[in-house]
Short mmCIF file of C-alpha atoms in Angstrom, two decimals:
data_model
loop_
_atom_site.label_atom_id
_atom_site.label_comp_id
_atom_site.label_asym_id
_atom_site.label_seq_id
_atom_site.Cartn_x
_atom_site.Cartn_y
_atom_site.Cartn_z
CA UNK A 1 98.74 57.27 90.72
CA UNK A 2 98.85 60.31 93.17
CA UNK A 3 97.87 63.55 92.05
CA UNK A 4 98.62 67.26 93.46
CA UNK A 5 95.93 69.80 92.92
CA UNK A 6 97.13 73.50 92.73
CA UNK A 7 94.89 76.73 92.86
CA UNK A 8 94.78 79.15 91.97
CA UNK A 9 96.63 79.07 88.88
CA UNK A 10 97.62 82.70 88.58
CA UNK A 11 96.98 85.27 90.99
CA UNK A 12 98.04 89.04 90.74
CA UNK A 13 98.01 91.62 93.82
CA UNK A 14 98.47 95.37 94.98
CA UNK A 15 101.64 94.92 96.84
CA UNK A 16 100.68 95.49 100.39
CA UNK A 17 97.54 92.94 99.77
CA UNK A 18 97.71 89.97 101.27
CA UNK A 19 97.68 86.59 98.81
CA UNK A 20 96.93 82.53 99.60
CA UNK A 21 97.50 79.05 96.92
CA UNK A 22 95.84 76.26 98.46
CA UNK A 23 97.06 72.69 97.41
CA UNK A 24 95.21 69.24 97.59
CA UNK A 25 96.31 65.55 97.41
CA UNK A 26 94.24 62.88 95.93
CA UNK A 27 95.56 60.65 98.24
CA UNK A 28 97.57 60.93 101.81
CA UNK A 29 100.66 62.45 102.48
CA UNK A 30 103.65 61.61 104.87
CA UNK A 31 104.61 65.18 103.85
CA UNK A 32 104.17 67.96 101.87
CA UNK A 33 107.29 70.61 101.04
CA UNK A 34 106.51 74.49 99.58
CA UNK A 35 108.85 75.96 96.57
CA UNK A 36 109.31 79.02 95.05
CA UNK A 37 110.66 79.82 91.53
CA UNK A 38 111.44 83.16 90.20
CA UNK A 39 110.93 83.86 87.02
CA UNK A 40 113.82 82.48 84.81
CA UNK A 41 115.14 80.84 87.28
CA UNK A 42 115.25 77.39 89.49
CA UNK A 43 112.65 75.99 92.50
CA UNK A 44 114.04 76.95 95.59
CA UNK A 45 112.47 74.97 98.51
CA UNK A 46 110.98 77.00 101.03
CA UNK A 47 109.75 74.59 103.66
CA UNK A 48 108.32 71.11 104.77
CA UNK A 49 105.41 70.09 106.87
CA UNK A 50 105.12 66.75 108.45
CA UNK A 51 102.55 66.57 110.98
CA UNK A 52 98.77 66.92 110.75
CA UNK A 53 97.47 69.93 111.34
CA UNK A 54 101.17 71.88 111.26
CA UNK A 55 101.78 75.37 111.08
CA UNK A 56 104.55 76.99 110.13
CA UNK A 57 105.63 80.63 109.74
CA UNK A 58 108.63 82.46 108.08
CA UNK A 59 108.21 86.12 108.43
CA UNK A 60 105.12 87.18 106.16
CA UNK A 61 105.12 83.15 104.87
CA UNK A 62 102.58 81.24 106.51
CA UNK A 63 102.14 77.11 105.78
CA UNK A 64 99.81 75.41 106.95
CA UNK A 65 99.35 71.39 106.68
CA UNK A 66 95.64 69.85 106.65
CA UNK A 67 94.13 67.23 110.01
CA UNK A 68 94.08 64.57 107.31
CA UNK A 69 97.59 65.10 105.38
CA UNK A 70 95.77 65.80 101.49
CA UNK A 71 95.73 69.92 101.94
CA UNK A 72 97.56 72.36 102.33
CA UNK A 73 98.00 76.29 102.39
CA UNK A 74 100.66 79.23 101.99
CA UNK A 75 99.68 82.81 102.86
CA UNK A 76 101.52 85.52 102.29
CA UNK A 77 100.85 89.10 104.44
CA UNK A 78 101.49 92.15 102.82
CA UNK A 79 102.39 90.80 99.65
CA UNK A 80 106.07 93.21 98.10
CA UNK A 81 107.37 93.18 94.90
CA UNK A 82 110.16 90.42 95.94
CA UNK A 83 107.08 88.19 96.62
CA UNK A 84 106.89 87.81 92.88
CA UNK A 85 107.32 83.78 91.52
CA UNK A 86 105.95 81.23 91.18
CA UNK A 87 104.86 79.11 94.02
CA UNK A 88 104.77 75.29 93.92
CA UNK A 89 103.74 72.36 96.68
CA UNK A 90 104.97 69.31 96.22
CA UNK A 91 103.64 66.85 97.97
CA UNK A 92 105.29 62.77 98.85
CA UNK A 93 103.09 59.72 99.34
CA UNK A 94 103.13 58.01 103.02
CA UNK A 95 103.62 54.45 103.19
CA UNK A 96 106.41 51.92 101.96
CA UNK A 97 109.81 53.48 100.86
CA UNK A 98 108.60 55.85 98.17
CA UNK A 99 110.79 58.44 97.93
CA UNK A 100 108.72 60.16 95.19
CA UNK A 101 107.83 63.48 95.22
CA UNK A 102 104.85 64.94 92.73
CA UNK A 103 104.24 68.57 92.27
CA UNK A 104 101.42 71.25 91.81
CA UNK A 105 101.10 72.75 88.85
CA UNK A 106 102.17 76.13 90.71
CA UNK A 107 100.35 79.71 91.57
CA UNK A 108 101.95 82.46 89.45
CA UNK A 109 102.15 85.59 92.06
CA UNK A 110 102.58 88.63 90.23
CA UNK A 111 102.46 91.71 92.61
CA UNK A 112 102.13 95.54 91.22
CA UNK A 113 103.89 97.87 93.09
CA UNK B 1 129.27 73.15 97.64
CA UNK B 2 128.52 74.34 93.88
CA UNK B 3 125.43 73.10 94.03
CA UNK B 4 123.36 70.89 91.54
CA UNK B 5 125.12 71.84 87.93
CA UNK B 6 123.59 70.73 84.85
CA UNK B 7 125.02 71.18 81.46
CA UNK B 8 123.96 72.53 78.29
CA UNK B 9 122.41 75.67 79.68
CA UNK B 10 120.41 75.59 76.48
CA UNK B 11 120.21 73.70 73.60
CA UNK B 12 118.24 73.92 69.83
CA UNK B 13 118.57 70.91 67.78
CA UNK B 14 116.37 69.49 65.04
CA UNK B 15 113.94 67.06 64.51
CA UNK B 16 115.22 63.43 64.55
CA UNK B 17 118.75 64.57 66.29
CA UNK B 18 120.10 63.07 70.03
CA UNK B 19 120.02 65.19 72.82
CA UNK B 20 122.24 64.40 75.62
CA UNK B 21 121.26 66.45 78.90
CA UNK B 22 123.76 66.18 81.80
CA UNK B 23 124.00 66.29 85.57
CA UNK B 24 126.28 66.22 88.30
CA UNK B 25 124.52 65.91 92.30
CA UNK B 26 125.78 67.67 95.20
CA UNK B 27 128.45 65.38 96.72
CA UNK B 28 126.93 63.12 98.95
CA UNK B 29 123.39 63.09 98.05
CA UNK B 30 121.63 59.88 97.29
CA UNK B 31 119.09 61.08 95.64
CA UNK B 32 119.16 62.10 92.10
CA UNK B 33 115.83 63.34 89.90
CA UNK B 34 114.73 64.46 86.92
CA UNK B 35 112.05 66.86 86.20
CA UNK B 36 110.74 68.44 82.94
CA UNK B 37 108.97 71.67 82.78
CA UNK B 38 106.59 72.73 80.77
CA UNK B 39 103.38 75.66 80.81
CA UNK B 40 101.05 72.78 80.17
CA UNK B 41 102.26 70.07 82.38
CA UNK B 42 104.16 71.89 85.02
CA UNK B 43 106.68 69.24 86.81
CA UNK B 44 106.69 66.32 85.72
CA UNK B 45 109.00 64.14 87.39
CA UNK B 46 110.65 61.45 84.85
CA UNK B 47 112.81 59.00 86.76
CA UNK B 48 114.22 59.02 90.08
CA UNK B 49 117.40 57.57 91.07
CA UNK B 50 119.10 56.39 94.81
CA UNK B 51 122.26 55.14 94.96
CA UNK B 52 122.41 55.08 91.57
CA UNK B 53 120.25 52.82 90.47
CA UNK B 54 116.70 53.83 88.77
CA UNK B 55 113.57 53.32 91.53
CA UNK B 56 110.54 55.08 89.42
CA UNK B 57 111.11 55.46 85.76
CA UNK B 58 107.00 55.66 85.38
CA UNK B 59 107.28 59.36 84.07
CA UNK B 60 109.37 58.56 81.19
CA UNK B 61 107.18 59.84 78.22
CA UNK B 62 108.59 56.95 75.85
CA UNK B 63 111.48 54.72 74.86
CA UNK B 64 112.99 57.98 72.75
CA UNK B 65 114.01 58.65 76.85
CA UNK B 66 116.68 56.90 78.89
CA UNK B 67 118.39 57.48 81.57
CA UNK B 68 121.76 56.70 83.51
CA UNK B 69 123.87 56.87 86.02
CA UNK B 70 127.36 55.33 86.06
CA UNK B 71 128.11 56.79 89.17
CA UNK B 72 127.27 58.95 92.17
CA UNK B 73 128.18 62.06 90.56
CA UNK B 74 126.97 61.86 87.13
CA UNK B 75 123.68 61.42 85.59
CA UNK B 76 122.73 61.48 82.01
CA UNK B 77 119.25 62.52 80.19
CA UNK B 78 119.01 60.84 76.72
CA UNK B 79 116.56 62.02 73.70
CA UNK B 80 117.05 59.79 70.70
CA UNK B 81 114.96 60.80 68.14
CA UNK B 82 114.00 64.41 69.23
CA UNK B 83 110.84 65.90 68.54
CA UNK B 84 109.43 69.24 69.15
CA UNK B 85 107.02 68.35 71.45
CA UNK B 86 110.17 67.29 73.85
CA UNK B 87 110.72 71.17 74.06
CA UNK B 88 110.82 71.94 77.79
CA UNK B 89 113.20 73.06 80.54
CA UNK B 90 114.76 69.61 82.01
CA UNK B 91 115.56 69.97 86.14
CA UNK B 92 117.75 67.82 87.48
CA UNK B 93 118.06 67.59 91.55
CA UNK B 94 119.58 66.03 94.05
CA UNK B 95 118.52 64.84 97.96
CA UNK B 96 119.62 63.26 100.83
CA UNK B 97 117.25 62.38 103.04
CA UNK B 98 118.51 63.17 106.97
CA UNK B 99 115.80 61.36 108.74
CA UNK B 100 113.15 58.34 107.40
CA UNK B 101 111.39 59.97 104.38
CA UNK B 102 112.18 63.96 104.58
CA UNK B 103 114.84 65.73 102.89
CA UNK B 104 114.33 68.61 100.30
CA UNK B 105 115.26 68.99 96.80
CA UNK B 106 118.06 70.84 95.51
CA UNK B 107 117.57 71.94 91.93
CA UNK B 108 120.11 72.62 89.28
CA UNK B 109 119.76 75.75 86.94
CA UNK B 110 117.89 73.93 84.43
CA UNK B 111 118.47 72.84 80.44
CA UNK B 112 115.84 74.39 77.75
CA UNK B 113 115.59 71.92 75.20
CA UNK B 114 114.30 73.75 71.51
CA UNK B 115 113.50 71.15 69.35
CA UNK B 116 112.44 72.61 66.06
#
């Protein structure tokens, strides 16, 4: 079945440093979504990427979807303490009527003020 | 809208007991998902429904787990009998694709289950 791998598992940074998490799928994806889960909370949708090579920005967050639609990354510039949480990528398989969303294991980001 | 509503928020039970988790999706959403989250395995999809019909239950661990969606506004996940390894946070999420194969998931607050 479809697998979505995400690295690193943990990342600790000093406030102001940059952060990147990477996501790789075993199969080609129709789209990929990113979610953020604060400690003790539930996953909250950040963004969806659909097109090959797509790049989207949300303030200090930059999301990329690979040309082959099998990998993606999230980059945060100049981290802040409010960025603390676990970032998940979630991929949806291509073809057919598959609506299943498979999550990576997430990257836990901690920020030292 | 109140969002996805799950109950109970916390449940502590003893091994062998039956556990029922409940979910009310966002009105108008035609997809409903049950996920289980643990430190070791992350977020695992257990089952999802479309228009109240189970579409993919390949993630349901074993026969002790069952899920139903009797109508568009209610779903249950039942574990009988429960075991300590079932301890996890169970999330319900709903979605409504706008076009084609899209649609973000809206998660509930989760039900934290502890089986002693």
